[in-house]
Amino acid sequence: TDRLDERPRNPDRRIRQPYGGSVDTHNKAWENVMGPTMGGKIERGYLNTKFWDEIDQIRERHNVTLDPVKDMRHTKRRIEGTKSRSLPPIEVLKQRQFPEMSIHDQAIGLIESANAESLFGVIHPFASLRRKPDSAECLGVIERVCNNDNFGIQAASVLHYMRAHRLERTRAHYLPCFRPAALGARVDMVDKLAEWMRADGMELGPPEKCARVLACGLADMRTNATLEFETLRAKGSPLTVDAYNGMIATYISAGEVENAELLRAEMLSGGVPPDSVTRTLLLKVFASGGAPEKVEAMVADAGAPGGAGDPGPGYEALVEAYAMAKDPAGVLSAWDRGMEMASRSGGDRTGVCHAAIKAFGFLGDVDRLGDVLERMGALKTRETYVLAVRGFLAADHPLIAEEVLKEMVAGG
């Protein structure tokens, strides 16, 4: 079938329809087939560049790689796509307009409902807007979507759109994108944002550099995180909470409790207040280091009036800490208290139960592992069964593991 987003070379030829029949271009103008402005290349979402001129002249599509960042790749996809494509045709995009909404609100809705492929595809979601958003409107969209849990992919897509359209970009557009990418351990995305900033003639400041320390630390790239952190400290550059969090994250795998405490003391003496990420990372360090007394102190602090936050995750870390300290009674006590706290506050009990399953499996206590499974009842998920099977196998009880698998299959 002839493509409908390509102008006919011969205006007298008949346009074939997908279900048979045809229409004369004399009787139905091209503007009526595509809409009053659908023939314009700028309506597809990008500038009228040489790239689009070539696309209009040849039938075969170019292979376009818009960004090397994973989750953002667009490879070998035709503009018109197939029936299973994820990129909607431009005529469908143009119908998704809400005249009663502002451009800002429409843009946020389009970005939040798009997947990663379409965010960096040939046709950007903003193509369906009735006009191109300006720099200020794009900044508002970036600030809004950066609060979403998407590792900064949506915000980076807005920046990508601004670069394609040569919209004015300032440091205020880039800065909100670094922290979400860093919290997702996306070192590649942080580096890409830094590359774009330099291309726009901007120097990286302390927040951007500290975000890379956080990304490297959460990605378990200890050498890189340490090098970045020490370089910033040697140059006298201000260290933000992200830099300290990145270094604390490097202590999790080895359970380096003393190093984590020293770094926390340095933070406080330097006037850098810890945040919720700091608390979460410290809990993980103390748990993997087998320091239940320190986790107990943090849980008590969180549960006090005006405390540091929700004590729920603390009980999961407490269960792990007692397991690493080889204290089955402590694991049982922490699990019971966690279940009681969750029931009293109406919170989720699955997390602390999964922590107990892993703990009793690590300790080889199959009786208590079975008690946890029985007490969970209808709370069991696929992850619950997987953890239980691993625990029974680690405790050298393959027959019980087989029974758990049968129960999982029977339960769908």
PDB file of N, CA and C in Angstrom, residues 49 88 138 161 189 192 198 305 318 334 405 412:
ATOM      1  N   THR A  49      14.899  19.643   8.375  1.00  0.00           N
ATOM      2  CA  THR A  49      16.324  19.464   8.123  1.00  0.00           C
ATOM      3  C   THR A  49      16.562  18.611   6.898  1.00  0.00           C
ATOM      4  N   PRO A  88       3.012   5.521  17.202  1.00  0.00           N
ATOM      5  CA  PRO A  88       1.762   5.771  16.480  1.00  0.00           C
ATOM      6  C   PRO A  88       1.999   6.627  15.255  1.00  0.00           C
ATOM      7  N   CYS A 138       9.056  23.956  28.459  1.00  0.00           N
ATOM      8  CA  CYS A 138       9.849  22.727  28.567  1.00  0.00           C
ATOM      9  C   CYS A 138      10.480  22.601  29.953  1.00  0.00           C
ATOM     10  N   TYR A 161      14.420  16.745  22.754  1.00  0.00           N
ATOM     11  CA  TYR A 161      13.513  17.494  21.874  1.00  0.00           C
ATOM     12  C   TYR A 161      13.992  18.941  21.732  1.00  0.00           C
ATOM     13  N   MET A 189      23.693   7.628  31.518  1.00  0.00           N
ATOM     14  CA  MET A 189      22.816   8.769  31.302  1.00  0.00           C
ATOM     15  C   MET A 189      23.411  10.043  31.905  1.00  0.00           C
ATOM     16  N   LYS A 192      25.906  11.260  29.509  1.00  0.00           N
ATOM     17  CA  LYS A 192      25.293  11.847  28.321  1.00  0.00           C
ATOM     18  C   LYS A 192      24.787  13.258  28.617  1.00  0.00           C
ATOM     19  N   ARG A 198      28.238  20.305  28.040  1.00  0.00           N
ATOM     20  CA  ARG A 198      29.492  20.833  27.488  1.00  0.00           C
ATOM     21  C   ARG A 198      29.293  21.291  26.044  1.00  0.00           C
ATOM     22  N   PRO A 305       8.577  10.266  67.846  1.00  0.00           N
ATOM     23  CA  PRO A 305       7.869  11.435  67.296  1.00  0.00           C
ATOM     24  C   PRO A 305       8.841  12.408  66.645  1.00  0.00           C
ATOM     25  N   LEU A 318      16.941  -4.890  59.845  1.00  0.00           N
ATOM     26  CA  LEU A 318      17.225  -5.488  61.151  1.00  0.00           C
ATOM     27  C   LEU A 318      17.226  -7.011  61.064  1.00  0.00           C
ATOM     28  N   ALA A 334      12.963  -9.671  65.364  1.00  0.00           N
ATOM     29  CA  ALA A 334      12.835  -8.549  64.430  1.00  0.00           C
ATOM     30  C   ALA A 334      11.684  -8.778  63.467  1.00  0.00           C
ATOM     31  N   LEU A 405       7.593 -25.672  44.996  1.00  0.00           N
ATOM     32  CA  LEU A 405       7.393 -25.422  43.565  1.00  0.00           C
ATOM     33  C   LEU A 405       6.033 -25.939  43.100  1.00  0.00           C
ATOM     34  N   GLY A 412      -1.076 -21.090  40.433  1.00  0.00           N
ATOM     35  CA  GLY A 412      -1.065 -20.263  39.244  1.00  0.00           C
ATOM     36  C   GLY A 412       0.047 -19.254  39.213  1.00  0.00           C
TER      37      GLY A 412
END
